[in-house]
Structures are given as C-alpha cells and as structure tokens.
Short mmCIF file of C-alpha atoms and ligand atoms in Angstrom, two decimals:
data_model
loop_
_atom_site.label_atom_id
_atom_site.label_comp_id
_atom_site.label_asym_id
_atom_site.label_seq_id
_atom_site.Cartn_x
_atom_site.Cartn_y
_atom_site.Cartn_z
CA MET A 13 -26.52 4.36 12.75
CA ASP A 14 -26.69 0.63 13.60
CA ALA A 15 -24.08 -1.73 12.21
CA VAL A 16 -26.22 -3.18 9.38
CA SER A 17 -27.60 0.05 8.06
CA GLY A 18 -24.04 1.49 8.29
CA ILE A 19 -22.66 -1.37 6.42
CA SER A 20 -25.38 -1.16 3.71
CA ALA A 21 -24.53 2.45 3.10
CA LEU A 22 -20.83 1.65 3.05
CA LEU A 23 -21.39 -1.25 0.53
CA ARG A 24 -23.38 1.13 -1.63
CA ALA A 25 -20.48 3.54 -1.55
CA ARG A 26 -18.04 0.77 -2.37
CA TYR A 27 -19.98 -0.85 -5.21
CA GLY A 28 -22.68 1.61 -6.33
CA ASP A 29 -25.46 -0.36 -8.14
CA ALA A 30 -23.48 -3.61 -7.80
CA ALA A 31 -23.55 -3.55 -4.00
CA PRO A 32 -24.12 -6.91 -2.44
CA ALA A 33 -26.75 -7.26 0.31
CA ALA A 34 -25.26 -6.69 3.74
CA GLY A 35 -24.25 -9.87 5.49
CA PRO A 36 -23.14 -10.19 9.14
CA GLY A 37 -21.36 -7.07 10.21
CA ASN A 38 -19.62 -5.32 13.08
CA ALA A 39 -17.47 -2.33 13.83
CA VAL A 40 -14.31 -3.93 12.41
CA ILE A 41 -15.98 -4.66 9.08
CA GLU A 42 -17.49 -1.15 9.07
CA ALA A 43 -14.06 0.39 9.63
CA LEU A 44 -12.58 -1.72 6.76
CA LEU A 45 -15.38 -0.72 4.42
CA ALA A 46 -14.91 2.96 5.27
CA HIS A 47 -11.34 2.97 4.17
CA ARG A 48 -10.22 5.73 1.80
CA SER A 49 -6.74 7.03 1.20
CA ALA A 50 -5.99 10.40 2.96
CA ARG A 51 -3.82 12.76 0.93
CA ALA A 52 -4.38 15.90 2.94
CA PHE A 53 -3.25 16.19 6.60
CA LEU A 54 -3.59 18.62 9.43
CA PRO A 55 -0.33 19.99 11.03
CA ARG A 56 -1.09 17.96 14.15
CA ALA A 57 1.30 15.55 15.84
CA LEU A 58 0.30 11.98 16.56
CA PRO A 59 -0.62 11.12 20.11
CA THR A 60 2.31 9.83 22.31
CA GLY A 61 2.61 6.06 21.75
CA ALA A 62 0.64 5.92 18.57
CA LEU A 63 3.70 4.81 16.45
CA GLU A 64 4.42 1.92 18.89
CA MET A 65 0.74 0.78 18.75
CA LEU A 66 0.77 0.87 14.93
CA VAL A 67 3.98 -1.20 14.96
CA ALA A 68 2.48 -3.72 17.52
CA ALA A 69 -0.53 -4.01 15.20
CA ALA A 70 1.84 -4.60 12.27
CA GLN A 71 3.83 -7.18 14.18
CA SER A 72 0.57 -9.04 15.04
CA ALA A 73 -0.02 -9.83 11.38
CA SER A 74 0.65 -13.42 10.29
CA THR A 75 4.18 -13.86 8.91
CA SER A 76 5.55 -16.64 6.88
CA SER A 77 7.06 -19.33 9.16
CA ASN A 78 7.36 -16.56 11.79
CA MET A 79 10.31 -15.23 9.65
CA GLN A 80 9.23 -11.63 10.21
CA ALA A 81 11.24 -10.67 7.10
CA TRP A 82 10.33 -7.03 7.22
CA SER A 83 11.24 -3.78 8.97
CA VAL A 84 9.79 -0.39 9.06
CA VAL A 85 11.62 2.93 9.24
CA ALA A 86 9.57 5.68 10.85
CA VAL A 87 10.54 9.11 9.54
CA GLN A 88 9.38 12.22 11.36
CA ASP A 89 12.25 14.61 10.69
CA ALA A 90 10.92 17.29 8.25
CA ALA A 91 14.06 17.46 6.19
CA ARG A 92 14.23 13.73 5.70
CA LYS A 93 10.58 13.53 4.86
CA SER A 94 11.09 16.23 2.33
CA ARG A 95 13.99 14.42 0.73
CA LEU A 96 11.94 11.23 0.60
CA ALA A 97 8.98 13.13 -0.93
CA THR A 98 11.32 14.45 -3.66
CA LEU A 99 12.44 10.87 -4.38
CA ALA A 100 8.77 9.65 -4.40
CA ALA A 101 7.44 11.77 -7.23
CA ASN A 102 7.43 14.91 -5.13
CA GLN A 103 4.10 13.97 -3.56
CA GLU A 104 3.42 16.92 -1.17
CA PHE A 105 1.31 14.86 1.29
CA ILE A 106 4.49 13.13 2.42
CA ARG A 107 5.83 16.46 3.63
CA GLU A 108 2.45 17.35 5.27
CA ALA A 109 1.98 14.10 7.19
CA PRO A 110 3.62 14.03 10.61
CA LEU A 111 4.67 10.43 10.05
CA PHE A 112 6.12 8.58 7.10
CA LEU A 113 6.62 4.82 7.37
CA ALA A 114 8.95 3.10 4.93
CA TRP A 115 8.16 -0.56 4.76
CA ILE A 116 11.11 -2.67 4.10
CA ALA A 117 11.51 -6.22 2.64
CA ASP A 118 14.27 -7.32 4.91
CA THR A 119 16.09 -10.58 4.79
CA SER A 120 19.27 -8.99 6.23
CA ARG A 121 18.31 -9.80 9.87
CA LEU A 122 17.78 -13.40 9.01
CA GLN A 123 21.23 -13.48 7.24
CA ARG A 124 22.84 -11.85 10.29
CA THR A 125 21.15 -14.49 12.51
CA GLY A 126 22.69 -17.15 10.29
CA GLU A 127 26.13 -15.49 10.28
CA ALA A 128 26.07 -15.25 14.13
CA ALA A 129 25.80 -19.05 14.07
CA GLY A 130 28.43 -19.36 11.36
CA THR A 131 25.94 -20.42 8.70
CA ARG A 132 25.21 -18.78 5.34
CA LEU A 133 21.47 -18.95 4.59
CA GLU A 134 21.46 -20.21 1.02
CA ALA A 135 17.74 -20.11 0.69
CA THR A 136 17.71 -16.29 1.06
CA ASP A 137 19.32 -16.06 -2.40
CA TYR A 138 16.12 -17.19 -4.06
CA LEU A 139 13.27 -15.15 -5.45
CA GLU A 140 10.98 -17.07 -3.09
CA SER A 141 12.65 -15.37 -0.06
CA PHE A 142 12.10 -12.02 -1.61
CA LEU A 143 8.36 -12.84 -2.17
CA VAL A 144 8.09 -14.01 1.48
CA ALA A 145 9.57 -10.73 2.64
CA ALA A 146 7.33 -8.61 0.29
CA VAL A 147 4.15 -10.50 1.36
CA ASP A 148 5.16 -10.18 5.11
CA ALA A 149 5.85 -6.44 4.75
CA ALA A 150 2.51 -5.83 2.98
CA LEU A 151 0.49 -7.72 5.58
CA ALA A 152 2.20 -5.85 8.38
CA ALA A 153 1.70 -2.50 6.72
CA GLN A 154 -2.01 -3.16 6.13
CA ASN A 155 -2.47 -4.05 9.75
CA ALA A 156 -0.80 -0.76 10.81
CA THR A 157 -3.13 1.08 8.29
CA VAL A 158 -6.25 -0.50 9.77
CA ALA A 159 -5.05 0.34 13.30
CA ALA A 160 -4.28 3.94 12.27
CA GLU A 161 -7.68 4.39 10.71
CA SER A 162 -9.33 2.97 13.87
CA LEU A 163 -7.65 5.75 15.83
CA GLY A 164 -9.16 8.40 13.57
CA LEU A 165 -5.89 8.78 11.55
CA GLY A 166 -5.70 8.70 7.76
CA CYS A 167 -3.14 6.93 5.61
CA VAL A 168 -1.97 6.69 2.02
CA TYR A 169 0.45 4.16 0.63
CA VAL A 170 3.32 5.47 -1.46
CA GLY A 171 4.45 3.04 -4.18
CA ALA A 172 6.50 5.91 -5.66
CA LEU A 173 9.05 5.04 -3.01
CA ARG A 174 10.22 2.53 -5.53
CA ASN A 175 10.96 5.13 -8.06
CA HIS A 176 14.59 5.48 -6.67
CA PRO A 177 15.13 2.48 -4.38
CA LEU A 178 18.86 2.88 -4.19
CA GLU A 179 18.76 6.52 -3.10
CA VAL A 180 15.96 5.66 -0.59
CA ALA A 181 18.04 2.86 0.75
CA GLU A 182 21.02 5.28 1.27
CA GLU A 183 18.75 7.93 2.89
CA LEU A 184 17.46 5.25 5.35
CA ARG A 185 20.82 3.53 5.73
CA LEU A 186 19.32 0.17 4.86
CA PRO A 187 21.54 -2.87 5.24
CA SER A 188 21.77 -5.49 2.47
CA PRO A 189 19.58 -7.33 1.47
CA ALA A 190 16.81 -4.92 2.26
CA VAL A 191 14.66 -2.56 0.13
CA ALA A 192 11.81 -0.07 0.80
CA LEU A 193 8.78 -1.57 -0.99
CA PHE A 194 6.42 1.36 -0.34
CA GLY A 195 5.75 4.17 2.03
CA LEU A 196 2.82 5.01 4.27
CA ALA A 197 1.98 8.63 5.01
CA VAL A 198 0.12 8.85 8.34
CA GLY A 199 -1.64 11.78 10.03
CA TYR A 200 -4.90 13.39 10.96
CA PRO A 201 -6.87 13.86 7.68
CA ASP A 202 -7.77 17.52 7.02
CA PRO A 203 -11.62 17.67 7.22
CA ALA A 204 -11.50 20.67 4.81
CA ARG A 205 -10.11 18.42 2.14
CA PRO A 206 -11.96 15.14 2.60
CA ALA A 207 -11.61 11.92 0.63
CA GLU A 208 -14.50 9.81 -0.69
CA VAL A 209 -14.84 6.03 -0.47
CA LYS A 210 -13.58 4.91 -3.90
CA PRO A 211 -15.68 2.31 -5.73
CA ARG A 212 -14.26 -1.10 -6.42
CA LEU A 213 -14.86 -3.71 -9.14
CA PRO A 214 -18.09 -5.64 -8.68
CA GLN A 215 -17.64 -8.73 -6.63
CA SER A 216 -18.78 -10.77 -9.59
CA VAL A 217 -15.44 -10.19 -11.30
CA VAL A 218 -13.08 -10.85 -8.34
CA LEU A 219 -14.97 -13.51 -6.44
CA HIS A 220 -14.93 -16.80 -8.17
CA ARG A 221 -16.77 -19.81 -6.69
CA GLU A 222 -14.99 -23.10 -6.86
CA GLN A 223 -13.25 -22.24 -10.15
CA TYR A 224 -12.18 -19.13 -11.97
CA GLY A 225 -14.55 -17.82 -14.56
CA THR A 226 -14.83 -14.70 -16.87
CA GLU A 227 -18.49 -14.95 -17.95
CA GLY A 228 -20.16 -11.61 -17.52
CA GLU A 229 -16.85 -9.88 -16.80
CA ARG A 230 -17.03 -7.42 -19.80
CA ALA A 231 -20.44 -6.08 -18.84
CA ALA A 232 -19.48 -5.93 -15.14
CA ILE A 233 -16.28 -3.92 -15.96
CA ALA A 234 -18.28 -1.64 -18.33
CA ALA A 235 -20.67 -0.84 -15.44
CA TYR A 236 -17.72 -0.26 -13.14
CA ASP A 237 -16.12 2.07 -15.67
CA GLY A 238 -19.29 4.14 -15.33
CA GLU A 239 -19.06 4.11 -11.51
CA LEU A 240 -15.42 5.26 -11.53
CA ASN A 241 -16.10 7.87 -14.11
CA ARG A 242 -18.74 9.41 -11.87
CA PHE A 243 -16.42 9.07 -8.87
CA SER A 244 -13.58 10.89 -10.78
CA GLU A 245 -15.94 13.63 -11.95
CA ARG A 246 -17.25 14.22 -8.43
CA ASN A 247 -13.63 14.33 -7.14
CA ALA A 248 -12.32 16.78 -9.83
CA MET A 249 -10.06 14.14 -11.31
CA GLY A 250 -11.52 14.52 -14.73
CA ALA A 251 -13.63 11.91 -16.31
CA THR A 252 -11.66 8.76 -16.75
CA ASP A 253 -12.97 5.19 -16.47
CA TRP A 254 -11.08 2.30 -14.93
CA SER A 255 -10.32 0.49 -18.17
CA ARG A 256 -8.76 3.52 -19.75
CA ARG A 257 -6.79 4.24 -16.60
CA MET A 258 -5.39 0.77 -16.42
CA ILE A 259 -4.41 0.72 -20.09
CA ALA A 260 -2.59 3.99 -19.63
CA ARG A 261 -0.97 2.67 -16.40
CA LEU A 262 0.18 -0.62 -17.95
CA GLY A 263 0.17 -0.12 -21.64
CA THR A 264 3.83 0.62 -22.27
CA VAL A 265 7.16 0.10 -20.60
CA ALA A 266 7.42 3.86 -20.36
CA SER A 267 4.37 3.78 -18.11
CA LEU A 268 6.57 2.11 -15.52
CA ARG A 269 8.45 5.43 -15.24
CA GLY A 270 11.89 3.83 -14.85
CA ARG A 271 10.73 1.00 -12.65
CA ASP A 272 11.48 -1.52 -15.48
CA ALA A 273 14.94 -1.54 -13.90
CA MET A 274 13.53 -3.14 -10.68
CA ARG A 275 15.16 -6.46 -11.10
CA GLU A 276 18.67 -4.84 -11.33
CA TRP A 277 17.76 -2.46 -8.45
CA LEU A 278 16.77 -5.35 -6.25
CA LYS A 279 19.89 -7.14 -7.12
CA ALA A 280 21.85 -4.01 -6.22
CA ARG A 281 20.02 -4.11 -2.83
CA GLY A 282 21.39 -7.62 -2.19
CA PHE A 283 18.52 -9.79 -3.37
CA ALA A 284 20.01 -12.44 -5.67
CA LEU A 285 16.53 -13.45 -7.03
CA ARG A 286 17.62 -16.91 -8.20
C1 LIG K 29 1.24 -0.35 -2.63
C2 LIG K 29 0.48 0.93 -2.97
C3 LIG K 29 1.09 2.09 -3.45
C4 LIG K 29 0.44 3.23 -3.61
N1 LIG K 29 1.09 4.35 -4.07
C5 LIG K 29 0.45 5.54 -4.13
C6 LIG K 29 1.21 6.72 -4.36
O1 LIG K 29 2.45 6.70 -4.63
N2 LIG K 29 0.53 7.91 -4.46
C7 LIG K 29 -0.81 7.98 -4.21
O2 LIG K 29 -1.33 9.05 -4.20
N3 LIG K 29 -1.46 6.81 -3.85
C8 LIG K 29 -0.90 5.65 -3.92
N4 LIG K 29 -1.61 4.58 -3.52
C9 LIG K 29 -3.02 4.63 -3.13
C10 LIG K 29 -3.93 4.06 -4.22
O3 LIG K 29 -3.98 4.92 -5.36
C11 LIG K 29 -5.31 3.81 -3.61
O4 LIG K 29 -5.27 2.99 -2.67
C12 LIG K 29 -6.32 3.41 -4.71
O5 LIG K 29 -6.53 4.31 -5.71
C13 LIG K 29 -7.63 3.07 -4.08
O6 LIG K 29 -8.10 4.20 -3.40
P1 LIG K 29 -8.57 4.12 -1.77
O7 LIG K 29 -7.29 3.74 -1.07
O8 LIG K 29 -8.96 5.61 -1.45
O9 LIG K 29 -9.57 3.19 -1.63
C14 LIG K 29 -0.96 3.31 -3.32
C15 LIG K 29 -1.64 2.18 -2.84
C16 LIG K 29 -0.92 1.03 -2.64
C17 LIG K 29 -1.60 -0.27 -2.11
#
C-alpha cells in the first residue's frame, strides 16, 4: 500500500462520501488518519522504556511560554487502576489496560518555584493560568497518544476522570493547585475486539476559509448523521446519529452527570479562577 492510496482509503474511512482528495502525505499523516480509540486490551505489559518514550514525546509538545504547566501520573498498580476505574464511570478498559496515565493541569510547580524565590505568583490565580495548564496538558497527552499508536499500542482518553476530581486528587496525592483533567488508558489493542476508524464531520463545516461561515452546514451535518448512524449500526452501538447524540449529551444540566459542580471542584483543587 503506497502512502497516497493508503491515505485515500483512510480519508474515505474518516469522511465517507465527503472525503477530500488526498493531498501530500507520508507515514506520520497516515498514522494520524488511522487513529481510533482502543477500549479492549491484551493482558500484555508494555515494552521496557515505553513509558519514558511516551513522556519524552509529551514533553516535546509546544508549551505556553515554556511554562510546562502539566504533570502526568502513570498508574500501573492493579488496585489503584481499579479504584480509578470505579471513580471514572467504572469503565472496565481502565482495569484491562496495563498503563493508565492521569494528565494533570498543574500550576503547583510554578507556585513552588516562586515560593522558593520568596515570591507569590499572583497571575496563577487567574482563569487564564488554568487555561494555559489545560491546553498544555492536552497537547502533551496527544503527543503521547500519537507516539503510543506509532508503537502499535492503542489508547483511549478518559474524561470520566473528571466525575470525581477531588477523590482522584486524593488517590494520586496531587498537590494544590493541580487537577486531573482526563486519563489515558494505554495498552496493546486486542485484535479479537478491534475498533473501526470513526467518521468525522465533513471538512466543509469545520474548515472556514478567511472567515467563519455556516452556509451548507445543515445539509452537511445531515449527511454526517447518516454516516455516523451507519458506523453505529456496524459497531453494535444502536442506530444513533450525531445530532441526536449531541443533543442528548448537552441538552440538560443533568447530562453533565454532576460535572456542573466543576467550578467549585477546581476552586477546591486550588485554582482561584479569577
Ligand atoms: C478528553 C476526552 C475524554 C474522553 N473520555 C472518554 C471516556 O471517558 N470514555 C470513553 O470510552 N471514551 C472517551 N473518549 C474517547 C472519545 O469518545 C473518542 O475519541 C471519540 O468518540 C472519537 O472516536 P475515536 O477516538 O475512535 O476517533 C474521550 C476523548 C477525549 C478527547
């Protein structure tokens, strides 16, 4: 399979009928286009040194003003993984994966750096500092994910780690201000329970040229609803289109499943959010 024909097939899997023509491509782009979340893992340990390579990839991501306002807690202990799984909507794959990474928005190290010099870092009290830490952590985690997938590993993010941030902080002995934003389960995907590339919205609705526009959006989303419906049926998730899923996911405060308390939880974790 040469790069271009591989990329064409991957674009087709990603966009269905709305696939753009393949542009310039290479192995990195192919690997990115082939991403799919893995939620079924083999009981197989990661190779020696893999964790450190994932963290090196993560630390190689850009970081706002080189602040590096994130940390990661690598959990491999089965009992701790199980307790975290319980806190994160009891998702079984967290127990199954040999490695669970908790990605932390962490301004505590910056504050300690200031304290060591006898200075209180006022700016860390502001919402902007929390956003910097959250963006840094997400970029780092995604680099680790891409690195893991390039090694033949599979990953799935775990936003449900925010269901109980205070208990998670206690389990991981996080300092303040620091909070686990999301987890990442990492392991060898079980080939007997494979995942399919999940279609995305057509580029026409996310890519705006020069200025934002919504012309043609309704029809493009309707077509995508059809794609996702077929994907869901193929993957035994029941027929549900994207629009209906999003409305169910965001339609009511109850759909936040308790996370409407996030501002208070973040404050309790030491982020003043001014
Ligand atoms: C921050 C974040 C949190 C997520 N949390 C969960 C989760 O708790 N459980 C889960 O099964 N998938 C979770 N996912 C995976 C998404 O559902 C998945 O990425 C999305 O449906 C697209 O599928 P794909 O990754 O296979 O392309 C999360 C993804 C992200 C980026």
